[in-house]
């Protein structure tokens, strides 16, 4: 398939082969896109370069960018401008809260600093990328971010990240209006739980995967390839009428209130 032929995209958020952004890069490369990449720090550089190579891009299209710093975002887009001149879209697959925010009772563990960092790096960072990409974006371009259903309904330990994702989803709508003036679409993909680095060290993540699998209509968890295929579609002209949306790639989990399969067998008391 070549739905992204002759299009150029920046992928932000690869930390390993397991990253959702890696699945996105693979799908988009398969569909004909030219890709540029950014990495948070030198520790991740070689891993990102490995994925870039796998996707037909050289290390010359991999650039450092810590989204906590505006000057690094400026430098990133200066490089993109130098190499490409313009761009058809950006994939933002970044979320962060200090680890201690994600373990324990919400009221007890949430702090002013933790709240600020989570919202800055998980929500504002998408707006920051949109701002700097704006002058380079082609007609028909697309911005995509990754979100999670914890923005809509509570679950244990997701805590302030749920608030940050709610903010990110609202930012997606406001950006869609703003960027729509230049025919750029802005959407979010809400993925079901996937075992990535961001999920490692989260207590009981395995239990969560099991719970999601049992409640989801498709009776399984989703893969980074499935999220990648959705990102590729949304980045393409096939999705030219879709903007401001949160598209769920979660096996249907979010539409259920209770699992068929977890229903206990009927007893004489029922
Ligand atoms: P991951 O750990 O592979 O990716 C997270 C990325 O965020 C890393 O590449 C990391 O370098 C980057 N990052 C963090 N702070 C940064 C900073 N200051 N500057 C630049 N980059 C920074 O994990 P993932 O699961 O692939 O996460 C990608 C996105 O998907 C996140 O927004 C996450 O919230 C979202 N998401 C994940 C799941 C899941 O279960 N894994 C489900 C739904 C949504
Ligand atoms: O958005 C996420 C991950 C967010 C995340 C993860 C970490 C771990 C390492 C943000 N910041 C950090 N900071 C760290 O230091 N997901 C959707 C995956 C996820 O994380 C959870 C989940 C799910 C699902 C945390 C608690 C409960 C469920």
Short mmCIF file of C-alpha atoms and ligand atoms in Angstrom, two decimals:
data_model
loop_
_atom_site.label_atom_id
_atom_site.label_comp_id
_atom_site.label_asym_id
_atom_site.label_seq_id
_atom_site.Cartn_x
_atom_site.Cartn_y
_atom_site.Cartn_z
CA UNK A 1 0.00 0.00 0.00
CA UNK A 2 1.25 3.49 -0.78
CA UNK A 3 -1.25 5.80 0.91
CA UNK A 4 1.64 7.87 2.33
CA UNK A 5 3.82 7.93 -0.80
CA UNK A 6 5.81 11.17 -1.17
CA UNK A 7 4.70 12.34 2.29
CA UNK A 8 7.09 13.31 5.10
CA UNK A 9 6.43 12.82 8.81
CA UNK A 10 8.22 13.40 12.10
CA UNK A 11 7.90 10.63 14.72
CA UNK A 12 8.38 11.69 18.36
CA UNK A 13 8.40 9.12 21.17
CA UNK A 14 10.50 6.09 20.30
CA UNK A 15 12.32 4.62 23.31
CA UNK A 16 12.56 0.96 22.22
CA UNK A 17 11.40 -1.62 19.69
CA UNK A 18 8.29 -2.01 21.86
CA UNK A 19 7.28 1.67 21.77
CA UNK A 20 3.92 2.53 20.24
CA UNK A 21 5.83 5.08 18.12
CA UNK A 22 7.91 2.19 16.70
CA UNK A 23 4.72 0.44 15.55
CA UNK A 24 3.58 3.71 14.00
CA UNK A 25 6.92 4.21 12.22
CA UNK A 26 6.84 0.69 10.79
CA UNK A 27 3.27 1.03 9.47
CA UNK A 28 3.90 4.46 7.98
CA UNK A 29 7.18 3.37 6.34
CA UNK A 30 5.43 0.32 4.90
CA UNK A 31 2.78 2.64 3.48
CA UNK A 32 5.42 4.70 1.66
CA UNK A 33 6.18 7.59 4.05
CA UNK A 34 9.54 9.29 4.47
CA UNK A 35 10.26 9.54 8.18
CA UNK A 36 12.28 11.73 10.51
CA UNK A 37 12.71 10.89 14.19
CA UNK A 38 13.54 12.58 17.46
CA UNK A 39 14.96 11.06 20.63
CA UNK A 40 14.68 12.39 24.18
CA UNK A 41 18.37 11.99 25.07
CA UNK A 42 21.65 10.36 23.97
CA UNK A 43 20.78 7.21 25.91
CA UNK A 44 17.98 6.56 23.40
CA UNK A 45 19.84 7.76 20.28
CA UNK A 46 21.13 4.39 19.07
CA UNK A 47 17.75 2.70 19.58
CA UNK A 48 15.96 5.38 17.59
CA UNK A 49 18.60 5.16 14.86
CA UNK A 50 18.01 1.40 14.73
CA UNK A 51 14.28 1.86 14.15
CA UNK A 52 15.01 4.64 11.61
CA UNK A 53 17.25 2.31 9.64
CA UNK A 54 14.60 -0.42 9.70
CA UNK A 55 12.18 2.19 8.28
CA UNK A 56 14.48 3.24 5.45
CA UNK A 57 15.73 6.48 7.07
CA UNK A 58 19.34 7.25 7.97
CA UNK A 59 20.80 8.45 11.24
CA UNK A 60 20.94 11.83 9.46
CA UNK A 61 17.15 12.07 9.96
CA UNK A 62 17.36 11.41 13.74
CA UNK A 63 17.55 14.50 15.97
CA UNK A 64 17.70 15.07 19.72
CA UNK A 65 14.73 16.78 21.39
CA UNK A 66 13.75 16.89 25.05
CA UNK A 67 10.21 18.30 24.92
CA UNK A 68 10.73 20.01 28.28
CA UNK A 69 12.84 22.63 26.46
CA UNK A 70 11.50 25.04 23.82
CA UNK A 71 14.98 25.69 22.43
CA UNK A 72 15.36 21.97 21.65
CA UNK A 73 11.98 21.95 19.86
CA UNK A 74 13.12 24.99 17.84
CA UNK A 75 16.38 23.21 16.95
CA UNK A 76 14.47 20.07 15.89
CA UNK A 77 12.26 21.94 13.42
CA UNK A 78 15.24 23.95 12.17
CA UNK A 79 16.83 20.61 11.18
CA UNK A 80 13.60 19.38 9.56
CA UNK A 81 13.33 22.64 7.62
CA UNK A 82 16.95 22.35 6.50
CA UNK A 83 16.54 18.75 5.29
CA UNK A 84 12.99 18.77 3.93
CA UNK A 85 11.71 22.37 3.78
CA UNK A 86 8.19 21.22 4.65
CA UNK A 87 6.37 18.35 6.33
CA UNK A 88 3.04 16.46 6.08
CA UNK A 89 2.61 15.67 9.74
CA UNK A 90 3.86 14.86 13.22
CA UNK A 91 3.22 11.88 15.50
CA UNK A 92 3.40 12.74 19.21
CA UNK A 93 3.71 9.57 21.33
CA UNK A 94 4.98 11.04 24.59
CA UNK A 95 3.61 10.94 28.10
CA UNK A 96 5.32 11.45 31.42
CA UNK A 97 4.56 11.92 35.09
CA UNK A 98 7.08 11.47 37.92
CA UNK A 99 6.92 7.80 38.88
CA UNK A 100 5.65 8.41 42.44
CA UNK A 101 2.51 10.06 40.98
CA UNK A 102 1.46 6.72 39.48
CA UNK A 103 1.39 4.55 42.57
CA UNK A 104 -1.08 4.99 45.41
CA UNK A 105 -4.18 6.90 46.42
CA UNK A 106 -4.85 9.88 44.08
CA UNK A 107 -5.45 12.45 46.84
CA UNK A 108 -2.41 11.35 48.80
CA UNK A 109 0.19 11.04 46.01
CA UNK A 110 -0.73 13.94 43.70
CA UNK A 111 1.46 17.03 44.18
CA UNK A 112 1.55 20.51 42.59
CA UNK A 113 4.89 19.66 40.96
CA UNK A 114 3.73 16.24 39.78
CA UNK A 115 0.59 17.80 38.29
CA UNK A 116 2.58 20.51 36.51
CA UNK A 117 5.17 18.11 35.05
CA UNK A 118 2.53 15.61 33.89
CA UNK A 119 0.49 18.31 32.14
CA UNK A 120 3.57 20.01 30.67
CA UNK A 121 5.14 16.90 29.14
CA UNK A 122 1.97 14.96 28.32
CA UNK A 123 -0.36 17.72 27.05
CA UNK A 124 1.43 21.04 26.45
CA UNK A 125 4.22 19.22 24.58
CA UNK A 126 1.72 18.37 21.80
CA UNK A 127 0.74 22.04 21.52
CA UNK A 128 4.42 23.02 21.49
CA UNK A 129 5.07 20.64 18.55
CA UNK A 130 2.01 21.98 16.69
CA UNK A 131 3.19 25.58 17.16
CA UNK A 132 6.64 24.89 15.74
CA UNK A 133 5.43 22.55 12.98
CA UNK A 134 2.77 25.08 11.84
CA UNK A 135 4.89 27.09 9.34
CA UNK A 136 6.24 23.87 7.79
CA UNK A 137 2.97 21.93 7.45
CA UNK A 138 1.68 21.17 3.96
CA UNK A 139 -1.96 21.50 2.89
CA UNK A 140 -3.74 18.27 3.93
CA UNK A 141 -1.28 17.65 6.78
CA UNK A 142 -2.00 15.77 9.99
CA UNK A 143 -1.03 15.88 13.66
CA UNK A 144 -1.61 12.78 15.81
CA UNK A 145 -1.19 12.16 19.53
CA UNK A 146 -1.55 9.06 21.71
CA UNK A 147 -3.97 9.03 24.61
CA UNK A 148 -5.57 6.59 27.05
CA UNK A 149 -9.10 5.92 28.36
CA UNK A 150 -7.96 6.88 31.88
CA UNK A 151 -8.90 10.41 30.71
CA UNK A 152 -12.59 9.43 30.72
CA UNK A 153 -12.96 6.86 33.49
CA UNK A 154 -10.86 6.12 36.54
CA UNK A 155 -8.64 3.13 37.13
CA UNK A 156 -6.17 2.45 39.95
CA UNK A 157 -2.84 4.33 39.90
CA UNK A 158 -3.22 6.17 36.58
CA UNK A 159 -4.00 9.19 38.77
CA UNK A 160 -2.76 12.58 37.49
CA UNK A 161 -2.00 11.06 34.05
CA UNK A 162 -5.79 10.73 33.65
CA UNK A 163 -6.11 14.50 34.08
CA UNK A 164 -3.20 15.14 31.72
CA UNK A 165 -4.77 12.90 29.04
CA UNK A 166 -8.12 14.70 29.45
CA UNK A 167 -6.22 17.95 28.82
CA UNK A 168 -4.45 16.40 25.82
CA UNK A 169 -7.78 15.33 24.29
CA UNK A 170 -9.20 18.84 24.77
CA UNK A 171 -6.01 20.24 23.21
CA UNK A 172 -6.63 17.94 20.22
CA UNK A 173 -10.03 19.62 19.68
CA UNK A 174 -8.74 23.18 20.07
CA UNK A 175 -5.76 22.46 17.82
CA UNK A 176 -8.12 20.92 15.24
CA UNK A 177 -10.00 24.24 15.03
CA UNK A 178 -6.81 26.30 14.93
CA UNK A 179 -4.95 24.15 12.40
CA UNK A 180 -8.08 23.52 10.33
CA UNK A 181 -7.62 27.04 8.93
CA UNK A 182 -4.66 25.68 6.94
CA UNK A 183 -6.36 22.33 6.18
CA UNK A 184 -4.31 20.43 8.75
CA UNK A 185 -6.18 17.74 10.69
CA UNK A 186 -5.52 16.96 14.37
CA UNK A 187 -6.56 13.67 16.00
CA UNK A 188 -5.79 11.44 18.97
CA UNK A 189 -5.57 7.66 19.08
CA UNK A 190 -6.72 6.13 22.37
CA UNK A 191 -4.84 2.85 22.66
CA UNK A 192 -5.65 -0.03 24.99
CA UNK A 193 -2.90 -1.08 27.42
CA UNK A 194 0.31 -2.36 25.78
CA UNK A 195 3.48 -3.58 27.48
CA UNK A 196 5.99 -0.83 26.61
CA UNK A 197 8.74 0.85 28.66
CA UNK A 198 6.16 3.37 29.94
CA UNK A 199 4.16 0.41 31.26
CA UNK A 200 7.08 -1.40 32.83
CA UNK A 201 7.33 -0.97 36.55
CA UNK A 202 3.66 -0.04 36.80
CA UNK A 203 2.40 -2.25 39.61
CA UNK A 204 0.00 -4.96 38.48
CA UNK A 205 0.30 -4.06 34.77
CA UNK A 206 0.09 -7.75 33.90
CA UNK A 207 -3.17 -7.99 35.83
CA UNK A 208 -4.45 -4.97 33.90
CA UNK A 209 -3.63 -6.58 30.56
CA UNK A 210 -5.49 -9.69 31.67
CA UNK A 211 -8.51 -7.65 32.84
CA UNK A 212 -8.64 -5.71 29.57
CA UNK A 213 -8.35 -8.85 27.53
CA UNK A 214 -11.22 -10.48 29.41
CA UNK A 215 -13.56 -7.49 29.09
CA UNK A 216 -12.75 -6.44 25.51
CA UNK A 217 -15.22 -7.48 22.78
CA UNK A 218 -12.29 -8.81 20.74
CA UNK A 219 -11.17 -10.90 23.76
CA UNK A 220 -7.53 -9.86 23.39
CA UNK A 221 -5.18 -6.93 23.84
CA UNK A 222 -4.12 -4.68 20.96
CA UNK A 223 -0.64 -4.45 19.41
CA UNK A 224 1.64 -1.58 18.44
CA UNK A 225 1.11 -2.73 14.82
CA UNK A 226 -2.65 -2.15 15.11
CA UNK A 227 -2.10 1.31 16.59
CA UNK A 228 0.46 1.94 13.81
CA UNK A 229 -1.99 0.98 11.08
CA UNK A 230 -4.58 3.39 12.50
CA UNK A 231 -1.97 6.18 12.67
CA UNK A 232 -1.04 5.50 9.05
CA UNK A 233 -4.68 5.72 7.95
CA UNK A 234 -5.26 8.92 9.96
CA UNK A 235 -2.12 10.47 8.43
CA UNK A 236 -3.30 9.68 4.91
CA UNK A 237 -5.71 11.44 2.57
CA UNK A 238 -8.10 8.52 3.15
CA UNK A 239 -8.91 10.24 6.47
CA UNK A 240 -9.33 13.70 4.90
CA UNK A 241 -12.68 14.26 6.63
CA UNK A 242 -11.57 13.32 10.16
CA UNK A 243 -10.37 16.03 12.57
CA UNK A 244 -10.60 16.71 16.29
CA UNK A 245 -11.45 13.10 17.09
CA UNK A 246 -10.30 10.57 19.64
CA UNK A 247 -10.18 7.24 17.78
CA UNK A 248 -10.15 4.17 20.04
CA UNK A 249 -7.85 1.24 19.23
CA UNK A 250 -8.64 -0.85 22.29
CA UNK A 251 -10.38 -3.98 21.03
CA UNK A 252 -13.67 -2.37 22.06
CA UNK A 253 -12.90 -2.37 25.81
CA UNK A 254 -14.16 1.20 26.37
CA UNK A 255 -17.71 0.49 25.17
CA UNK A 256 -18.31 -2.21 27.79
CA UNK A 257 -19.50 -1.84 31.38
CA UNK A 258 -19.11 -5.51 32.19
CA UNK A 259 -17.67 -8.52 30.47
CA UNK A 260 -19.86 -11.31 29.06
CA UNK A 261 -17.06 -13.73 29.76
CA UNK A 262 -16.52 -12.69 33.38
CA UNK A 263 -20.21 -13.16 34.20
CA UNK A 264 -20.32 -15.83 36.89
CA UNK A 265 -22.31 -18.97 36.13
CA UNK A 266 -25.90 -18.66 37.45
CA UNK A 267 -26.55 -20.01 40.96
CA UNK A 268 -29.79 -20.90 42.78
CA UNK A 269 -29.71 -17.46 44.46
CA UNK A 270 -29.89 -15.51 41.15
P1 LIG B 1 7.38 4.40 25.63
O1 LIG B 1 8.03 4.45 26.95
O2 LIG B 1 7.90 3.46 24.65
O3 LIG B 1 7.30 5.86 25.00
C1 LIG B 1 7.18 7.03 25.76
C2 LIG B 1 8.09 8.04 25.10
O4 LIG B 1 7.98 9.31 25.72
C3 LIG B 1 9.57 7.63 25.15
O5 LIG B 1 10.08 7.54 23.86
C4 LIG B 1 10.21 8.77 25.91
O6 LIG B 1 11.51 9.05 25.44
C5 LIG B 1 9.25 9.89 25.59
N1 LIG B 1 9.40 11.04 26.49
C6 LIG B 1 9.11 11.11 27.81
N2 LIG B 1 9.49 12.31 28.30
C7 LIG B 1 10.00 13.01 27.25
C8 LIG B 1 10.58 14.29 27.10
N3 LIG B 1 10.73 15.12 28.14
N4 LIG B 1 10.99 14.69 25.88
C9 LIG B 1 10.87 13.86 24.81
N5 LIG B 1 10.35 12.63 24.90
C10 LIG B 1 9.93 12.21 26.10
O7 LIG B 1 5.83 4.11 25.95
P2 LIG B 1 4.54 4.08 24.99
O8 LIG B 1 3.58 3.22 25.72
O9 LIG B 1 4.91 3.76 23.62
O10 LIG B 1 3.99 5.58 25.10
C11 LIG B 1 3.73 6.39 23.99
C12 LIG B 1 2.42 7.15 24.19
O11 LIG B 1 1.34 6.21 24.17
C13 LIG B 1 2.31 7.91 25.50
O12 LIG B 1 1.64 9.13 25.28
C14 LIG B 1 1.42 7.02 26.32
O13 LIG B 1 0.74 7.74 27.31
C15 LIG B 1 0.49 6.50 25.26
N6 LIG B 1 -0.27 5.30 25.58
C16 LIG B 1 0.35 4.18 26.05
C17 LIG B 1 -0.40 3.05 26.36
C18 LIG B 1 0.25 1.80 26.90
O14 LIG B 1 -0.43 1.00 27.54
N7 LIG B 1 1.54 1.57 26.67
C19 LIG B 1 -1.80 3.07 26.17
C20 LIG B 1 -2.40 4.23 25.68
C21 LIG B 1 -1.62 5.35 25.39
O1 LIG B 2 0.08 6.64 29.56
C1 LIG B 2 0.57 5.61 29.94
C2 LIG B 2 1.92 5.58 30.60
C3 LIG B 2 2.18 6.86 31.29
C4 LIG B 2 3.44 6.98 32.10
C5 LIG B 2 4.22 5.93 32.54
C6 LIG B 2 5.34 6.18 33.32
C7 LIG B 2 6.20 5.10 33.86
C8 LIG B 2 7.61 5.58 34.15
C9 LIG B 2 3.76 8.25 32.48
N1 LIG B 2 4.84 8.52 33.24
C10 LIG B 2 5.63 7.52 33.65
N2 LIG B 2 6.68 7.83 34.43
C11 LIG B 2 7.64 6.94 34.78
O2 LIG B 2 8.56 7.25 35.55
N3 LIG B 2 -0.14 4.45 29.78
C12 LIG B 2 -1.47 4.53 29.21
C13 LIG B 2 0.32 3.13 30.24
C14 LIG B 2 -0.20 2.95 31.63
O3 LIG B 2 0.45 3.50 32.69
C15 LIG B 2 -0.30 3.20 33.82
C16 LIG B 2 -1.43 2.46 33.45
C17 LIG B 2 -1.36 2.31 32.05
C18 LIG B 2 -2.38 1.61 31.20
C19 LIG B 2 -0.08 3.57 35.14
C20 LIG B 2 -0.96 3.15 36.11
C21 LIG B 2 -2.10 2.41 35.77
C22 LIG B 2 -2.33 2.06 34.43
#
